[in-house]
Coordinates of C-alpha atoms in Angstrom, one line a residue:
M27 CA 5.9 5.1 -7.6
A28 CA 9.0 7.0 -8.8
T29 CA 9.2 10.6 -9.8
G30 CA 12.0 11.5 -12.2
S31 CA 13.2 12.1 -15.7
N32 CA 11.7 10.4 -18.7
E33 CA 14.2 11.7 -21.1
V34 CA 16.9 9.5 -22.8
H35 CA 20.0 11.4 -23.8
H36 CA 21.1 10.4 -27.3
P37 CA 24.5 11.9 -28.1
V38 CA 25.5 12.7 -31.6
D39 CA 26.5 10.3 -34.4
P40 CA 28.4 7.3 -33.1
G41 CA 30.9 7.6 -35.9
I42 CA 32.6 10.5 -34.0
S43 CA 36.1 9.7 -32.8
K44 CA 35.6 11.1 -29.2
L45 CA 33.9 9.1 -26.6
Q46 CA 30.6 10.4 -25.2
F47 CA 28.7 9.4 -22.2
A48 CA 25.0 9.0 -21.3
P49 CA 24.3 10.9 -18.1
F50 CA 22.3 9.7 -15.2
S51 CA 18.6 10.5 -14.9
S52 CA 17.2 11.0 -11.4
A53 CA 14.4 8.7 -10.2
L54 CA 13.1 9.6 -6.7
D55 CA 10.5 7.3 -5.2
A56 CA 7.6 8.8 -3.3
G57 CA 8.8 7.0 -0.2
F58 CA 12.0 9.1 -0.3
W59 CA 10.0 12.3 -0.1
H60 CA 7.9 10.9 2.7
E61 CA 11.0 10.0 4.7
L62 CA 12.6 13.4 4.0
T63 CA 9.4 15.0 5.3
Q64 CA 9.6 13.0 8.5
K65 CA 13.3 13.8 8.9
K66 CA 12.7 17.5 8.3
L67 CA 9.8 17.8 10.8
N68 CA 11.2 15.6 13.6
E69 CA 15.0 15.6 13.3
Y70 CA 16.5 18.2 11.0
R71 CA 14.1 21.0 11.7
L72 CA 16.1 24.2 11.0
D73 CA 19.4 22.3 10.5
E74 CA 20.8 22.9 7.0
T75 CA 24.1 20.9 7.4
P76 CA 24.8 18.4 4.7
K77 CA 23.5 14.8 5.2
V78 CA 24.9 11.6 3.7
I79 CA 22.3 9.6 1.7
K80 CA 22.5 6.4 -0.3
G81 CA 21.0 5.6 -3.8
Y82 CA 21.6 2.9 -6.3
Y83 CA 21.8 2.3 -10.0
Y84 CA 21.0 -0.8 -12.0
N85 CA 22.5 -2.3 -15.2
G86 CA 19.5 -4.5 -16.1
D87 CA 16.8 -2.1 -17.2
P88 CA 14.9 -2.9 -20.4
L89 CA 16.0 -1.1 -23.6
G90 CA 14.7 2.4 -23.9
L91 CA 14.9 3.4 -20.3
P92 CA 17.4 6.0 -19.2
A93 CA 20.4 5.3 -16.9
R94 CA 18.6 6.0 -13.6
L95 CA 20.0 6.8 -10.2
T96 CA 17.3 5.9 -7.7
L97 CA 16.6 7.1 -4.2
E98 CA 14.0 5.3 -2.1
F99 CA 12.7 5.6 1.5
S100 CA 15.8 3.7 2.7
A101 CA 18.2 6.4 1.3
F102 CA 18.8 7.8 4.9
D103 CA 19.7 4.4 6.3
M104 CA 23.3 3.6 5.5
N105 CA 22.9 0.0 6.7
S106 CA 19.9 -0.8 4.5
C107 CA 20.1 -3.7 2.2
L108 CA 20.3 -3.1 -1.6
R109 CA 18.2 -4.9 -4.2
T110 CA 19.8 -7.9 -6.0
R111 CA 22.5 -6.9 -8.5
C112 CA 22.2 -3.2 -7.8
C113 CA 25.2 -0.9 -7.3
P114 CA 25.2 1.6 -4.4
A115 CA 26.0 5.3 -4.8
F116 CA 26.6 7.6 -1.9
G117 CA 25.8 11.3 -2.0
T118 CA 25.3 14.4 0.0
L119 CA 21.9 16.0 0.7
Y120 CA 21.6 19.8 1.0
N121 CA 18.1 20.5 2.3
T122 CA 17.4 24.2 2.5
N123 CA 14.9 25.9 4.9
T124 CA 13.6 28.4 2.3
F125 CA 12.9 28.5 -1.4
E126 CA 15.1 31.6 -1.7
T127 CA 18.0 29.8 -0.2
F128 CA 17.4 26.9 -2.6
K129 CA 17.5 29.3 -5.6
S130 CA 20.4 31.4 -4.5
C131 CA 22.6 28.5 -3.4
D132 CA 26.1 28.6 -5.1
K133 CA 25.8 25.5 -7.3
K134 CA 29.2 26.0 -8.8
S135 CA 30.8 26.0 -5.4
L136 CA 28.9 22.8 -4.4
L137 CA 30.1 21.1 -7.6
E138 CA 33.7 22.2 -7.1
K139 CA 33.7 21.0 -3.5
E140 CA 32.4 17.5 -4.5
A141 CA 34.8 17.3 -7.5
N142 CA 37.8 18.2 -5.2
E143 CA 36.8 15.3 -2.9
I144 CA 36.7 12.9 -5.8
W145 CA 40.1 14.2 -7.1
E146 CA 41.6 13.9 -3.6
S147 CA 40.4 10.3 -3.4
I148 CA 42.0 9.6 -6.7
K149 CA 45.4 11.1 -5.8
S150 CA 45.5 9.5 -2.4
G151 CA 44.6 6.1 -3.7
A152 CA 41.4 5.9 -1.6
A153 CA 39.4 5.4 -4.8
L154 CA 41.4 2.2 -5.6
E155 CA 40.5 0.8 -2.2
N156 CA 36.9 2.0 -2.3
P157 CA 35.8 2.6 -6.0
M158 CA 32.4 3.8 -4.9
L159 CA 34.1 7.1 -4.0
L160 CA 34.1 7.8 -7.8
N161 CA 30.3 7.7 -8.1
R162 CA 29.3 10.4 -5.7
F163 CA 26.3 12.7 -6.2
L164 CA 24.7 15.8 -4.8
L165 CA 21.0 16.5 -4.1
L166 CA 19.9 20.0 -3.4
T167 CA 16.3 20.2 -2.1
F168 CA 13.6 22.4 -0.7
A169 CA 10.4 20.8 0.7
D170 CA 7.3 22.9 0.8
L171 CA 5.5 20.9 3.5
K172 CA 2.3 22.9 3.4
K173 CA 1.6 22.3 -0.4
Y174 CA 3.7 19.1 -0.7
N175 CA 5.8 20.6 -3.5
F176 CA 9.3 19.2 -3.5
Y177 CA 12.0 21.1 -5.4
Y178 CA 15.2 19.3 -6.2
W179 CA 18.3 19.5 -8.4
F180 CA 20.7 16.5 -8.8
C181 CA 24.3 16.7 -9.6
Y182 CA 26.6 13.8 -10.7
P183 CA 30.1 15.3 -10.5
A184 CA 32.3 14.1 -13.4
L185 CA 35.9 15.2 -13.9
C186 CA 36.8 16.1 -17.5
F187 CA 39.8 15.6 -19.8
P188 CA 40.8 18.9 -21.5
D189 CA 40.7 17.3 -24.9
G190 CA 38.3 14.4 -24.3
I191 CA 38.8 10.7 -24.8
H192 CA 39.6 9.3 -28.3
I193 CA 38.2 5.9 -29.4
I194 CA 40.6 3.4 -30.9
Q195 CA 38.0 0.6 -31.5
K196 CA 34.3 1.5 -31.6
P197 CA 31.9 -0.2 -29.2
V198 CA 30.5 -3.6 -30.2
C199 CA 28.2 -6.0 -28.3
L200 CA 29.8 -8.7 -26.3
G201 CA 27.9 -11.3 -28.2
D202 CA 29.5 -10.1 -31.5
R203 CA 33.0 -10.3 -30.1
F204 CA 33.3 -13.4 -27.9
P205 CA 31.9 -17.0 -28.1
L206 CA 29.1 -18.0 -25.8
N207 CA 31.3 -20.2 -23.5
Q208 CA 33.7 -17.3 -22.9
I209 CA 30.7 -15.0 -22.1
Q210 CA 29.4 -17.6 -19.6
A211 CA 32.8 -17.8 -18.0
L212 CA 32.8 -14.0 -17.5
Q213 CA 29.4 -14.1 -15.9
K214 CA 30.4 -16.9 -13.6
A215 CA 33.6 -15.2 -12.6
Y216 CA 31.7 -12.0 -11.9
D217 CA 29.1 -13.7 -9.7
E218 CA 31.8 -15.6 -7.8
L219 CA 33.7 -12.5 -7.0
C220 CA 30.6 -10.7 -5.8
Q221 CA 29.7 -13.6 -3.6
K222 CA 33.2 -13.8 -2.2
E223 CA 33.3 -10.0 -1.4
G224 CA 29.7 -10.1 0.0
I225 CA 28.4 -7.3 -2.2
T226 CA 25.5 -7.0 -4.7
A227 CA 27.6 -5.6 -7.5
L228 CA 31.1 -4.6 -8.5
P229 CA 31.3 -0.9 -9.7
Y230 CA 34.7 -1.6 -11.4
F231 CA 36.8 -4.7 -11.9
L232 CA 39.8 -6.0 -13.8
I233 CA 39.6 -8.6 -16.5
K234 CA 42.0 -11.1 -18.2
Y235 CA 40.7 -13.6 -20.8
H236 CA 42.4 -16.4 -22.7
D237 CA 40.6 -18.7 -25.1
N238 CA 37.9 -20.2 -22.9
S239 CA 39.0 -18.8 -19.5
V240 CA 38.1 -15.5 -17.9
V241 CA 39.6 -14.2 -14.7
I242 CA 38.4 -11.0 -12.9
S243 CA 39.7 -9.2 -9.8
L244 CA 39.2 -6.1 -7.7
L245 CA 40.5 -2.7 -8.8
K246 CA 42.9 -2.4 -5.9
K247 CA 44.8 -5.5 -7.1
W248 CA 45.8 -3.8 -10.4
D249 CA 49.6 -4.0 -9.8
D250 CA 49.5 -7.8 -9.1
F251 CA 46.9 -8.6 -11.7
F252 CA 48.6 -6.8 -14.6
Q253 CA 52.3 -7.7 -13.9
D254 CA 53.0 -7.6 -17.6
Q255 CA 52.2 -4.0 -18.5
G256 CA 53.0 -4.8 -22.2
G257 CA 49.8 -6.8 -22.5
K258 CA 46.4 -5.5 -23.2
V259 CA 44.6 -4.1 -20.1
T260 CA 40.9 -4.7 -19.9
V261 CA 38.7 -3.2 -17.2
G262 CA 35.0 -3.7 -16.5
V263 CA 32.5 -1.1 -15.3
Y264 CA 29.0 -1.7 -14.0
D265 CA 27.1 0.2 -16.7
P266 CA 23.5 1.4 -16.2
C267 CA 23.2 2.7 -19.8
N268 CA 21.2 0.9 -22.5
L269 CA 22.6 2.6 -25.6
S270 CA 24.5 0.4 -27.9
H271 CA 27.3 2.9 -28.8
Y272 CA 27.8 4.9 -25.6
P273 CA 28.8 4.1 -22.0
G274 CA 27.1 5.4 -18.9
W275 CA 28.2 8.1 -16.6
P276 CA 30.2 6.0 -14.0
L277 CA 33.0 5.4 -16.6
R278 CA 34.0 9.1 -16.6
N279 CA 35.7 9.4 -13.2
F280 CA 37.3 5.9 -13.6
L281 CA 39.1 7.0 -16.8
I282 CA 40.4 10.0 -14.8
L283 CA 41.7 7.6 -12.2
A284 CA 43.3 5.4 -14.9
A285 CA 45.0 8.3 -16.6
H286 CA 46.3 9.7 -13.3
K287 CA 47.6 6.3 -12.0
W288 CA 48.8 4.5 -15.1
G289 CA 48.7 7.1 -18.0
S290 CA 52.5 7.2 -18.1
I291 CA 52.8 3.4 -18.8
L292 CA 49.5 2.7 -20.7
Q293 CA 48.8 3.7 -24.2
S294 CA 45.3 2.4 -24.3
V295 CA 42.6 0.6 -22.2
E296 CA 40.0 -1.8 -23.3
V297 CA 36.7 -1.2 -21.5
L298 CA 33.8 -3.6 -20.9
C299 CA 30.5 -1.9 -20.0
F300 CA 28.9 -4.7 -18.1
R301 CA 25.2 -4.9 -18.5
D302 CA 23.2 -7.7 -16.9
R303 CA 19.6 -8.0 -18.0
T304 CA 17.0 -10.7 -17.1
M305 CA 14.1 -11.0 -19.6
Q306 CA 11.3 -13.6 -19.1
G307 CA 13.4 -15.4 -16.6
V308 CA 16.5 -15.7 -18.8
R309 CA 19.7 -13.8 -17.7
D310 CA 21.7 -12.2 -20.5
I311 CA 24.9 -10.2 -20.6
T312 CA 25.6 -10.4 -24.4
H313 CA 24.3 -6.9 -25.0
S314 CA 27.2 -5.5 -22.9
I315 CA 29.5 -3.4 -25.0
I316 CA 33.3 -3.5 -25.3
F317 CA 35.6 -0.9 -26.9
E318 CA 39.1 0.4 -26.7
I319 CA 40.1 4.0 -25.9
K320 CA 43.4 5.9 -26.0
L321 CA 44.5 7.2 -22.6
P322 CA 45.6 10.9 -22.7
E323 CA 49.3 11.4 -21.7
R324 CA 50.3 13.8 -19.0
V325 CA 47.3 16.1 -19.3
L326 CA 46.4 16.0 -15.6
G327 CA 48.2 18.5 -13.3
P328 CA 48.1 18.6 -9.5
D329 CA 44.9 20.7 -9.6
C330 CA 41.5 19.3 -9.8
P331 CA 40.3 19.0 -13.4
K332 CA 37.2 20.9 -14.6
A333 CA 33.9 19.2 -13.5
V334 CA 30.4 19.0 -14.9
G335 CA 27.3 17.2 -13.7
W336 CA 24.2 19.3 -12.9
E337 CA 21.2 17.6 -14.3
K338 CA 18.9 19.3 -16.8
N339 CA 15.2 19.8 -16.0
Q340 CA 12.2 18.4 -17.9
K341 CA 12.5 21.2 -20.5
G342 CA 16.1 20.4 -21.3
G343 CA 17.5 23.5 -19.6
M344 CA 19.7 23.9 -16.6
G345 CA 17.4 24.2 -13.7
P346 CA 15.7 22.4 -10.9
R347 CA 12.8 20.0 -11.0
M348 CA 9.6 20.0 -9.0
V349 CA 7.2 17.2 -8.0
N350 CA 3.8 17.7 -6.3
L351 CA 2.8 14.7 -4.2
S352 CA -0.5 16.0 -2.8
E353 CA -2.6 14.5 -5.6
C354 CA -1.1 11.0 -5.3
M355 CA -1.3 10.8 -1.5
D356 CA -4.2 9.3 0.4
P357 CA -6.3 12.3 1.4
K358 CA -6.7 11.0 4.9
R359 CA -3.0 10.5 5.4
L360 CA -2.5 13.9 3.9
A361 CA -4.9 15.4 6.4
E362 CA -3.1 13.7 9.3
S363 CA 0.3 15.0 8.1
S364 CA -1.1 18.5 7.7
V365 CA -2.7 18.5 11.2
D366 CA 0.6 17.5 12.7
L367 CA 2.6 20.1 10.7
N368 CA 1.9 23.2 12.8
L369 CA 2.3 21.3 16.0
K370 CA 5.7 19.9 15.0
L371 CA 6.8 23.4 13.9
M372 CA 6.5 24.5 17.5
C373 CA 9.3 22.2 18.4
W374 CA 11.7 23.7 15.9
R375 CA 12.4 27.0 17.7
L376 CA 9.7 28.0 20.2
V377 CA 9.3 25.0 22.4
P378 CA 12.0 22.4 21.6
T379 CA 11.1 20.3 24.7
L380 CA 7.4 20.0 23.9
D381 CA 6.3 16.4 24.2
L382 CA 3.7 16.2 21.5
E383 CA 3.3 12.4 21.8
K384 CA 1.9 12.7 25.3
I385 CA -0.7 15.2 24.1
V386 CA -1.7 13.3 20.9
S387 CA -2.0 10.0 22.7
A388 CA -4.2 11.5 25.5
K389 CA -7.7 10.0 25.6
C390 CA -10.2 12.7 26.4
L391 CA -13.8 12.3 27.8
L392 CA -16.0 15.3 27.3
L393 CA -19.1 15.2 29.6
G394 CA -21.3 17.7 27.8
A395 CA -21.6 18.3 24.1
G396 CA -23.0 21.8 24.3
T397 CA -21.4 25.2 23.8
L398 CA -18.4 24.4 26.0
G399 CA -18.1 20.8 24.7
C400 CA -18.0 21.9 21.0
S401 CA -15.3 24.5 21.8
V402 CA -13.2 22.1 23.8
A403 CA -13.4 19.4 21.1
R404 CA -12.3 21.7 18.3
T405 CA -9.3 22.9 20.4
L406 CA -8.4 19.3 21.3
M407 CA -8.3 18.5 17.6
G408 CA -6.1 21.5 17.0
W409 CA -3.6 20.0 19.5
G410 CA -3.7 16.7 17.6
V411 CA -5.7 14.7 20.1
R412 CA -6.9 11.6 18.4
K413 CA -9.3 10.0 20.9
I414 CA -12.4 12.1 21.9
T415 CA -15.6 10.8 23.5
F416 CA -18.8 12.8 24.1
V417 CA -21.5 12.1 26.7
D418 CA -24.8 14.1 26.6
N419 CA -28.5 13.3 26.8
A420 CA -29.8 16.4 25.0
K421 CA -30.9 16.8 21.4
I422 CA -29.9 19.6 19.1
S423 CA -32.4 22.6 19.2
Y424 CA -32.7 25.4 16.7
S425 CA -30.8 27.8 19.0
N426 CA -27.7 25.6 19.2
P427 CA -26.0 25.8 15.8
V428 CA -25.1 29.5 16.0
R429 CA -23.3 29.0 19.3
Q430 CA -22.2 25.4 19.0
P431 CA -19.9 25.0 16.0
L432 CA -20.2 21.2 15.6
Y433 CA -23.9 21.4 14.6
E434 CA -25.8 22.9 11.6
F435 CA -29.4 23.6 10.8
E436 CA -30.2 20.2 9.3
D437 CA -29.3 18.6 12.7
C438 CA -32.3 20.4 14.3
L439 CA -34.9 18.9 12.0
S440 CA -37.3 16.1 13.1
G441 CA -36.9 16.9 16.7
G442 CA -33.1 17.2 16.6
K443 CA -30.3 14.6 16.6
P444 CA -28.7 13.5 19.8
K445 CA -25.9 15.9 20.6
A446 CA -23.3 13.3 21.6
L447 CA -23.8 11.2 18.4
A448 CA -23.9 14.2 16.1
A449 CA -20.8 15.8 17.6
A450 CA -18.8 12.6 17.3
D451 CA -19.9 12.2 13.7
R452 CA -19.0 15.8 12.9
L453 CA -15.5 15.4 14.3
Q454 CA -14.8 12.6 11.9
K455 CA -16.1 14.6 9.0
I456 CA -13.8 17.5 10.0
F457 CA -10.8 15.2 10.4
P458 CA -11.0 11.5 9.5
G459 CA -8.0 10.7 11.6
V460 CA -9.8 11.3 14.9
S461 CA -11.4 8.5 16.8
S462 CA -14.6 9.9 18.2
E463 CA -17.5 8.3 19.9
G464 CA -20.8 9.6 21.3
Y465 CA -23.0 8.2 24.1
N466 CA -26.5 9.5 24.5
M467 CA -27.0 8.9 28.2
S468 CA -27.9 10.7 31.4
I469 CA -25.7 11.3 34.5
P470 CA -27.5 10.8 37.8
M471 CA -27.3 14.0 39.9
P472 CA -27.8 14.9 43.6
G473 CA -31.2 16.7 44.1
H474 CA -32.7 14.9 41.1
P475 CA -34.3 11.8 42.5
V476 CA -34.7 8.7 40.4
N477 CA -38.2 7.3 39.8
F478 CA -38.5 4.1 41.8
S479 CA -39.8 2.0 38.9
E480 CA -37.7 -1.0 38.0
V481 CA -37.1 0.3 34.5
T482 CA -35.9 3.7 35.7
M483 CA -33.7 2.2 38.5
A484 CA -32.2 -0.3 36.1
Q485 CA -31.4 2.5 33.6
A486 CA -29.8 4.6 36.4
R487 CA -27.6 1.8 37.4
K488 CA -26.6 1.1 33.8
D489 CA -25.8 4.8 33.3
V490 CA -23.6 4.9 36.5
A491 CA -21.8 1.7 35.4
K492 CA -21.2 3.1 31.9
L493 CA -20.0 6.4 33.2
E494 CA -17.5 4.6 35.5
E495 CA -16.4 2.5 32.6
L496 CA -15.8 5.5 30.3
I497 CA -13.9 7.4 33.0
D498 CA -11.7 4.4 33.6
A499 CA -10.9 4.1 29.8
H500 CA -9.8 7.7 29.4
D501 CA -6.9 9.8 30.6
V502 CA -8.5 13.3 31.0
V503 CA -12.1 14.1 31.9
F504 CA -13.7 17.5 31.0
L505 CA -16.7 18.6 33.1
L506 CA -18.6 20.8 30.7
M507 CA -22.3 20.4 31.7
D508 CA -25.0 23.0 32.2
T509 CA -25.6 22.4 35.9
R510 CA -23.4 22.3 38.9
E511 CA -24.9 19.1 40.4
S512 CA -24.3 17.1 37.2
R513 CA -20.6 17.4 37.8
W514 CA -20.6 15.8 41.2
L515 CA -20.7 12.1 40.4
P516 CA -18.1 12.3 37.6
A517 CA -15.8 14.3 39.9
V518 CA -16.1 11.6 42.6
I519 CA -15.5 8.7 40.2
A520 CA -12.6 10.4 38.5
A521 CA -11.0 11.2 41.9
S522 CA -11.3 7.5 43.0
K523 CA -9.5 6.5 39.7
R524 CA -6.8 9.2 39.8
K525 CA -7.9 10.7 36.5
L526 CA -7.0 14.3 35.5
V527 CA -10.2 16.4 35.7
I528 CA -10.6 19.7 34.0
N529 CA -13.7 21.7 35.0
A530 CA -15.1 24.7 33.0
A531 CA -18.2 26.7 33.8
L532 CA -19.7 29.9 32.4
G533 CA -21.4 32.9 33.9
F534 CA -22.7 35.9 32.0
D535 CA -19.4 37.7 31.7
T536 CA -17.3 35.4 33.9
F537 CA -16.1 31.9 33.8
V538 CA -14.1 29.4 35.8
V539 CA -11.5 26.9 34.5
M540 CA -9.8 24.7 37.0
R541 CA -8.1 21.4 37.4
H542 CA -9.0 19.0 40.2
G543 CA -6.4 17.8 42.6
L544 CA -4.9 14.4 42.1
K545 CA -4.3 12.2 45.1
K546 CA -1.0 10.4 45.5
P547 CA -0.9 6.6 45.1
K548 CA -1.5 4.8 48.3
Q549 CA 2.0 3.4 48.6
Q550 CA 3.4 6.9 48.1
E551 CA 1.0 8.4 50.6
S552 CA 2.1 6.0 53.4
G553 CA 5.7 6.8 52.8
D554 CA 5.1 10.6 53.0
S555 CA 2.5 10.4 55.9
C556 CA 4.9 11.5 58.6
F557 CA 6.1 14.5 56.7
N558 CA 2.5 15.5 55.7
N559 CA 1.2 15.3 59.2
A560 CA 4.0 17.5 60.5
S561 CA 4.1 20.2 58.0
G562 CA 1.3 19.8 55.5
S563 CA -1.4 22.0 57.1
S564 CA 1.0 24.7 58.2
D565 CA 2.6 24.9 54.8
L566 CA -0.8 25.6 53.2
L567 CA -1.9 28.1 55.8
G568 CA 1.3 30.0 55.7
S569 CA 1.7 30.1 51.9
S570 CA 1.1 33.2 49.9
L571 CA -1.6 33.5 47.2
F572 CA 1.0 33.0 44.5
S573 CA 2.9 30.0 46.1
N574 CA 3.0 26.7 44.1
I575 CA 0.7 24.2 45.7
P576 CA 1.4 20.6 44.9
G577 CA -1.2 18.9 42.7
Y578 CA -2.1 16.3 45.3
K579 CA -3.1 19.1 47.7
L580 CA -5.5 20.8 45.3
G581 CA -9.2 20.5 45.8
C582 CA -12.1 20.1 43.4
Y583 CA -15.1 22.0 42.3
F584 CA -17.1 21.0 45.5
C585 CA -14.4 21.3 48.2
N586 CA -15.6 24.6 49.6
D587 CA -19.3 23.6 49.7
V588 CA -21.0 23.6 53.1
V589 CA -24.1 21.9 51.8
A590 CA -24.6 19.0 49.4
P591 CA -25.4 19.9 45.8
G592 CA -29.1 20.2 45.0
D593 CA -31.4 20.9 42.1
S594 CA -30.2 24.2 40.7
T595 CA -33.0 24.5 38.1
R596 CA -36.0 24.1 40.4
D597 CA -38.2 27.2 40.7
R598 CA -36.0 29.2 38.3
T599 CA -37.2 31.4 35.5
L600 CA -36.2 30.7 31.9
D601 CA -33.3 33.1 31.9
Q602 CA -32.0 31.4 35.1
Q603 CA -32.5 27.8 33.8
C604 CA -30.5 28.4 30.6
T605 CA -26.8 29.3 30.5
V606 CA -27.0 32.9 29.5
S607 CA -23.5 34.1 28.8
R608 CA -21.7 36.3 26.3
P609 CA -21.3 34.3 23.0
G610 CA -17.6 34.6 22.9
L611 CA -17.0 33.4 26.4
A612 CA -17.4 29.7 25.7
M613 CA -14.6 29.7 23.2
I614 CA -12.3 31.5 25.6
A615 CA -13.1 29.1 28.5
G616 CA -12.9 26.1 26.3
A617 CA -9.6 27.1 24.9
L618 CA -8.2 27.8 28.4
A619 CA -9.4 24.4 29.6
V620 CA -7.5 22.6 26.8
E621 CA -4.4 24.7 27.3
L622 CA -4.6 23.9 31.0
M623 CA -4.6 20.2 30.2
V624 CA -1.7 20.6 27.8
S625 CA 0.3 22.4 30.5
V626 CA -0.4 19.7 33.1
L627 CA 0.6 16.9 30.7
Q628 CA 3.9 18.7 30.0
H629 CA 4.9 18.6 33.7
P630 CA 7.4 15.8 34.4
E631 CA 4.8 14.1 36.6
G632 CA 1.9 14.9 34.3

């Protein structure tokens, strides 16, 4: 879907003696704005330096459409392939960081700078070698990435003659001027030259026709092609305009080139505006127009001529345009882009080395979907984590929703929904881009003996196998359960599989957040064994409280225990069985647990 101008410029009465031109109308595909958004977030950031982009125009549009210059998602790739029979146009993108900069930018200076470059290419002869230098454009933009409002203003610099261009012979259709066989010869010669040069279209070309033969050549071969300057000189221009009495914008700068190079020896030039339309499978160029103009004599000095080119807005005034893409975007994709926005902004100035991909791709297993589990899950989503799995065996009670933000009153009805399943479902409602799962299962614990019935034993074995499978499938394990002993088995399994474990526990006005140590791989341990035996223990004993301890030497939640974990809920009153803590503590501990994970992942060995 393209966003652009729907207006068609109709100049005044065609009987006027001065030549007038139909300006370009900008057509920006939604893919261009998407690509600009990605470039701005990930590559340009705060960089406002000009960028080279590529568009194209087409001379085969149906009648009634304006002469469009189109930018697509491939505009930033200079090596991208063009569509068949489209002509490339190269331009400069000025993308501003603020709307105020966009409004206050010196448009006159930008136009003059681009016009001077075109003029220099004409004087130096570079435009003869590469005629695409005549069809440059400017694009001034500001992207409001929070609201998906994109402000832009196009400029198609065109150098002007002081007194304009006078018409000698008015424009007529090619079909009214030449026989069909000569028109077919022109079309064949054009196709052969395009094929020979390996290009999709010729922006400008030279023409000689005699009776039934037509010969065309490249612009740079002017001197050899027109050895007899006394004869009529005919040039062709790839013309995107559909109007029957007016040429398109690309002719303007070419006439400046012709006047500068050959104005002293040429009185007039015949111009063919080449239009190549395919309707119902039939190719036709008979609607192309041909006319003759008088070249002004000695009107161009050494200085760059006056230039025009800023595009009018939808109201017909001189001003920028704006397009809002939020309504036409997939809401889920829009949510994903918005979630990533604040994270990517961190990389612009505050933390340029932040590796977001490592955080976003981390697969997190949350053992416990209570007060801590809800807080950790919300913070993980804030960091852009896309894979979150809950494990819990409890159901939502009426006391939960006020402290556990993933649940609401309706979840408590009819005995309450399983916490793990409800939490996973709520995450997907909050942000559809997250992949969340819930498992309603128990974790076998020391001090809590399993009934010796076959059914209970089979279920316990099944729970252990599933827990081991889940830990193996995730990168980070969060221990967020109510009791101390419930953390023992996951800690042992995670240590055996070398998984990063983050442990969080609450008191009334205290909390603990810690990471478990991560053993070195066996092959690395054997290589370092001599060094470790000689100095490992002494280093730890002699180190100060604030020394950095290697991660592989850190302990776990149970390393200082002198007895095995037992049943911490037996013979306890209600206030001792429940986790009684200050309501704000879980959010603090949950946030710190996630921030600890992020810090570890950003370590070179994380």
